[in-house]
Each structure stands twice: as C-alpha cells, then as structure tokens.
Short mmCIF file of C-alpha atoms in Angstrom, two decimals:
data_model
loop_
_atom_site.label_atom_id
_atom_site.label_comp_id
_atom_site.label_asym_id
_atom_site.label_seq_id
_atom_site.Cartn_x
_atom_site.Cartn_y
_atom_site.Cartn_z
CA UNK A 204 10.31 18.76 -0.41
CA UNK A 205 6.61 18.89 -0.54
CA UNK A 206 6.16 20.22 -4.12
CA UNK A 207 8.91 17.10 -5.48
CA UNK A 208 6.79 14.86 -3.17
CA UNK A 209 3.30 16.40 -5.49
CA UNK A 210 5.29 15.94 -8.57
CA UNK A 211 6.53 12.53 -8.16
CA UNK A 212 2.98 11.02 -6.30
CA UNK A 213 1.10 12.72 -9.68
CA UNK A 214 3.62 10.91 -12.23
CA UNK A 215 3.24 7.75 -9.96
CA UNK A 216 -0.41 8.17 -10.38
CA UNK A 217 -0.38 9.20 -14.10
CA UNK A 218 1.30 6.45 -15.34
CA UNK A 219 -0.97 4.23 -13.69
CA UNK A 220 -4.00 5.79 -14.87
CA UNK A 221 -2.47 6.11 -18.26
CA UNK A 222 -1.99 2.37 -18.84
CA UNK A 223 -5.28 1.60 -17.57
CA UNK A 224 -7.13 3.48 -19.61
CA UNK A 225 -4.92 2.13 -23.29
CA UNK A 226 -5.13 -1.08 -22.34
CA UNK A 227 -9.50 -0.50 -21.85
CA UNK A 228 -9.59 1.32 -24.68
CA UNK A 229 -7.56 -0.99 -26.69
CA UNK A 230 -9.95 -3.97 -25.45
CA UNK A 231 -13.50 -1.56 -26.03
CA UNK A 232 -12.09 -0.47 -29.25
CA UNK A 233 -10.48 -3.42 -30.84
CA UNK A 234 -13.05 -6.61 -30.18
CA UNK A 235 -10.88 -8.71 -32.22
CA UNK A 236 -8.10 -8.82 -30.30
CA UNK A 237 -7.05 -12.83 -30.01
CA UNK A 238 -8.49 -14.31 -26.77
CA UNK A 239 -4.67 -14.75 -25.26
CA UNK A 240 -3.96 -11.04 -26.12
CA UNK A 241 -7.43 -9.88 -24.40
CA UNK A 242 -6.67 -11.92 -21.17
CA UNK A 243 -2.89 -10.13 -20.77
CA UNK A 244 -4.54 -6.93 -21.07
CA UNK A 245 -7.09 -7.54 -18.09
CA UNK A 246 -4.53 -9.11 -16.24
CA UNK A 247 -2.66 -5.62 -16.46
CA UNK A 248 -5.44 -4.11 -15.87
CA UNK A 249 -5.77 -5.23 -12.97
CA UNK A 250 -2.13 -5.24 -11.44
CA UNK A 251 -2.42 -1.71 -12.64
CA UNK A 252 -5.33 -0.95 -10.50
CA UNK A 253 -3.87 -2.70 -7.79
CA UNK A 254 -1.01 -0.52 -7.90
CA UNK A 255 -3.12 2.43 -8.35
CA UNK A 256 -5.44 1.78 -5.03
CA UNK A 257 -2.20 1.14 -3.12
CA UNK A 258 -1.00 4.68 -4.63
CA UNK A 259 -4.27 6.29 -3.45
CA UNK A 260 -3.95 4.03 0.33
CA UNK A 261 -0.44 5.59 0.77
CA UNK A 262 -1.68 9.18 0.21
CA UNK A 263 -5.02 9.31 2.13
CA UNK A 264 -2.12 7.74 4.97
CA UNK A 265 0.01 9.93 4.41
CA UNK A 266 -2.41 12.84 4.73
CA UNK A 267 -3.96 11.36 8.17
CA UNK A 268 -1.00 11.17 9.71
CA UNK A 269 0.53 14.19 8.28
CA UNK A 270 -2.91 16.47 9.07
CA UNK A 271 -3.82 14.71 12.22
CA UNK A 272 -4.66 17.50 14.72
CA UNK A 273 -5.15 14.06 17.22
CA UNK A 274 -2.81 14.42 19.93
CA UNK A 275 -1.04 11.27 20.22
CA UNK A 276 -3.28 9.12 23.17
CA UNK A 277 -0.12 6.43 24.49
CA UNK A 278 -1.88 3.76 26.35
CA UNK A 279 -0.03 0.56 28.01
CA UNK A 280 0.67 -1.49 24.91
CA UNK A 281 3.26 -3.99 23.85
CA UNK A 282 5.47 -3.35 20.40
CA UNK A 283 5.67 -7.47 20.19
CA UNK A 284 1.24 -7.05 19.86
CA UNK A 285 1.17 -4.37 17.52
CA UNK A 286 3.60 -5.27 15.14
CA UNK A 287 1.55 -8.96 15.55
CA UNK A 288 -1.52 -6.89 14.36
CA UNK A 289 0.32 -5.47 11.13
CA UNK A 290 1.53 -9.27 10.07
CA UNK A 291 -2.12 -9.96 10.26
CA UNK A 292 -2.97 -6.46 8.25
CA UNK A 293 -0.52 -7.23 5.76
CA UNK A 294 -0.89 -11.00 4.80
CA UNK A 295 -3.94 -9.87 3.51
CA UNK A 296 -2.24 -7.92 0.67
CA UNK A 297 -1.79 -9.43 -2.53
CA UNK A 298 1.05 -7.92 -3.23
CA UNK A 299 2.78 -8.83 -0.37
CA UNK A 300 4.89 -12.31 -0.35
CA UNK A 301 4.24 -14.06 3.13
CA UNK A 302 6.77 -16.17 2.35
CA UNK A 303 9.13 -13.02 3.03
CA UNK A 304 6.76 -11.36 5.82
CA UNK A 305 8.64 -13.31 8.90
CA UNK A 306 8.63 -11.98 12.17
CA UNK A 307 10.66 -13.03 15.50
CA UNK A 308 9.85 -10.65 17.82
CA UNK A 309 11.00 -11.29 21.62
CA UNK A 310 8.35 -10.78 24.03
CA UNK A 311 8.32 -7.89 26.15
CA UNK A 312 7.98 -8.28 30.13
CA UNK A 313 6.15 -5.52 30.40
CA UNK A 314 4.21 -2.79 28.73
CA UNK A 315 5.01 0.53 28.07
CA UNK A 316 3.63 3.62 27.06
CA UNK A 317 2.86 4.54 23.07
CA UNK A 318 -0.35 5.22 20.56
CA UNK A 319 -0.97 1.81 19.54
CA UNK A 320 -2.90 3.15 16.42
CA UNK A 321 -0.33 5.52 15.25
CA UNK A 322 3.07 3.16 15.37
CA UNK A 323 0.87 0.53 13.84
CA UNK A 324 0.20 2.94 10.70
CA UNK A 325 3.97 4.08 10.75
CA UNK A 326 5.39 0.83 11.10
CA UNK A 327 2.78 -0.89 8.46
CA UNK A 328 3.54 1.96 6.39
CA UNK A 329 7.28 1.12 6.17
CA UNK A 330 6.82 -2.50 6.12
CA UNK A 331 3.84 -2.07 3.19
CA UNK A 332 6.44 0.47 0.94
CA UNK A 333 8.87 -2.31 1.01
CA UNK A 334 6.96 -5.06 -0.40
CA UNK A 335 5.96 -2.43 -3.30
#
C-alpha cells in the first residue's frame, strides 16, 4: 500500500511540476507570445502551483501524523469547537468554495476527552481532500 501510495503522490507531483515548468519555459523562451496567450499561461501557472503546495501540505501531514512518536495528549474539548476552528482554517483556502463549506453542528452539553490538535488535522484533512 505504501509503495502505490509513493507512486501515485510522485505522478501527482510530476505532472504538476511538469506543466509548470512548459508553461515558464514557453513564456522565457517565446517573448512574443500575444498578451492574452501570456496571461492564460500565468494563470496556470499559478493554479498549478497552488495545486502543487497543497500536494506538498498533504504529504508533510501525512508524514506528521503518520511519524508522530507524540502520544496522543486528550484534554476536555468540545467536537462542536474544533470542527469551528477548521471552518475558520479552511475558508482561508482558495480553493475551497465557502459557499459549500456549511456547518450545523449541535452543541455539546458537555466536554469530553480527545487531542484537540490531532482530530482537528484528521478531520481538516478529510474535509480539505474533498474540496480538491
């Protein structure tokens, strides 16, 4: 499972770095490109490195979660707060449509038990891989 997870994360990343790099060379190359054609080109630039830094985010998570020797510290928290925290985290995105990001979450009576930090990454994690 690991080694088709390697394979498929290095195609992901790739074929990201591939199109970057034609459509900058294309641009430093070829300065006579029409104005419209130049613009599209940075424009996928840029999604493309958007894409590409999300790639990298979901790895370097991965890996902290995966290689975390932390034990898991549960403190009295409510679910209802820290899935508030990740709306907050991901409205920020630009990816990610607010529109669609809705949340109706009952509050809790009480607290309970649980690592704050680490259902906050899990749960943003899902959450963040469905808006890609």
């Amino acid at each position: 499972m690991r080694k088709d997870f390697v394979a498929n994360a290095s195609h992901e990343l790739r074929t990201t770095t591939t199109m970057i790099r034609g459509f900058a060379e294309t641009l430093v190359e070829n300065s006579s490109l029409p104005e419209a054609q130049q613009k599209a080109f940075l424009v996928k630039i840029a999604r493309n490195s958007i894409r590409l830094q999300a790639l990298v985010d979901d790895l370097l998570s991965l890996s902290e979660l995966e290689g975390s020797d932390a034990p898991i510290n549960p403190t009295n928290n409510k679910l209802s707060d820290v899935v508030r925290g990740i709306d907050l985290y991901l409205g920020d995105k630009s990816y990610v449509d607010t529109e669609k990001l809705k949340l109706s979450l009952a509050e809790e009576s009480d607290s309970f038990p649980l690592d704050a930090i680490k259902m906050a990454m899990a749960i943003g994690n899902l959450v963040d891989n469905a808006f890609k």
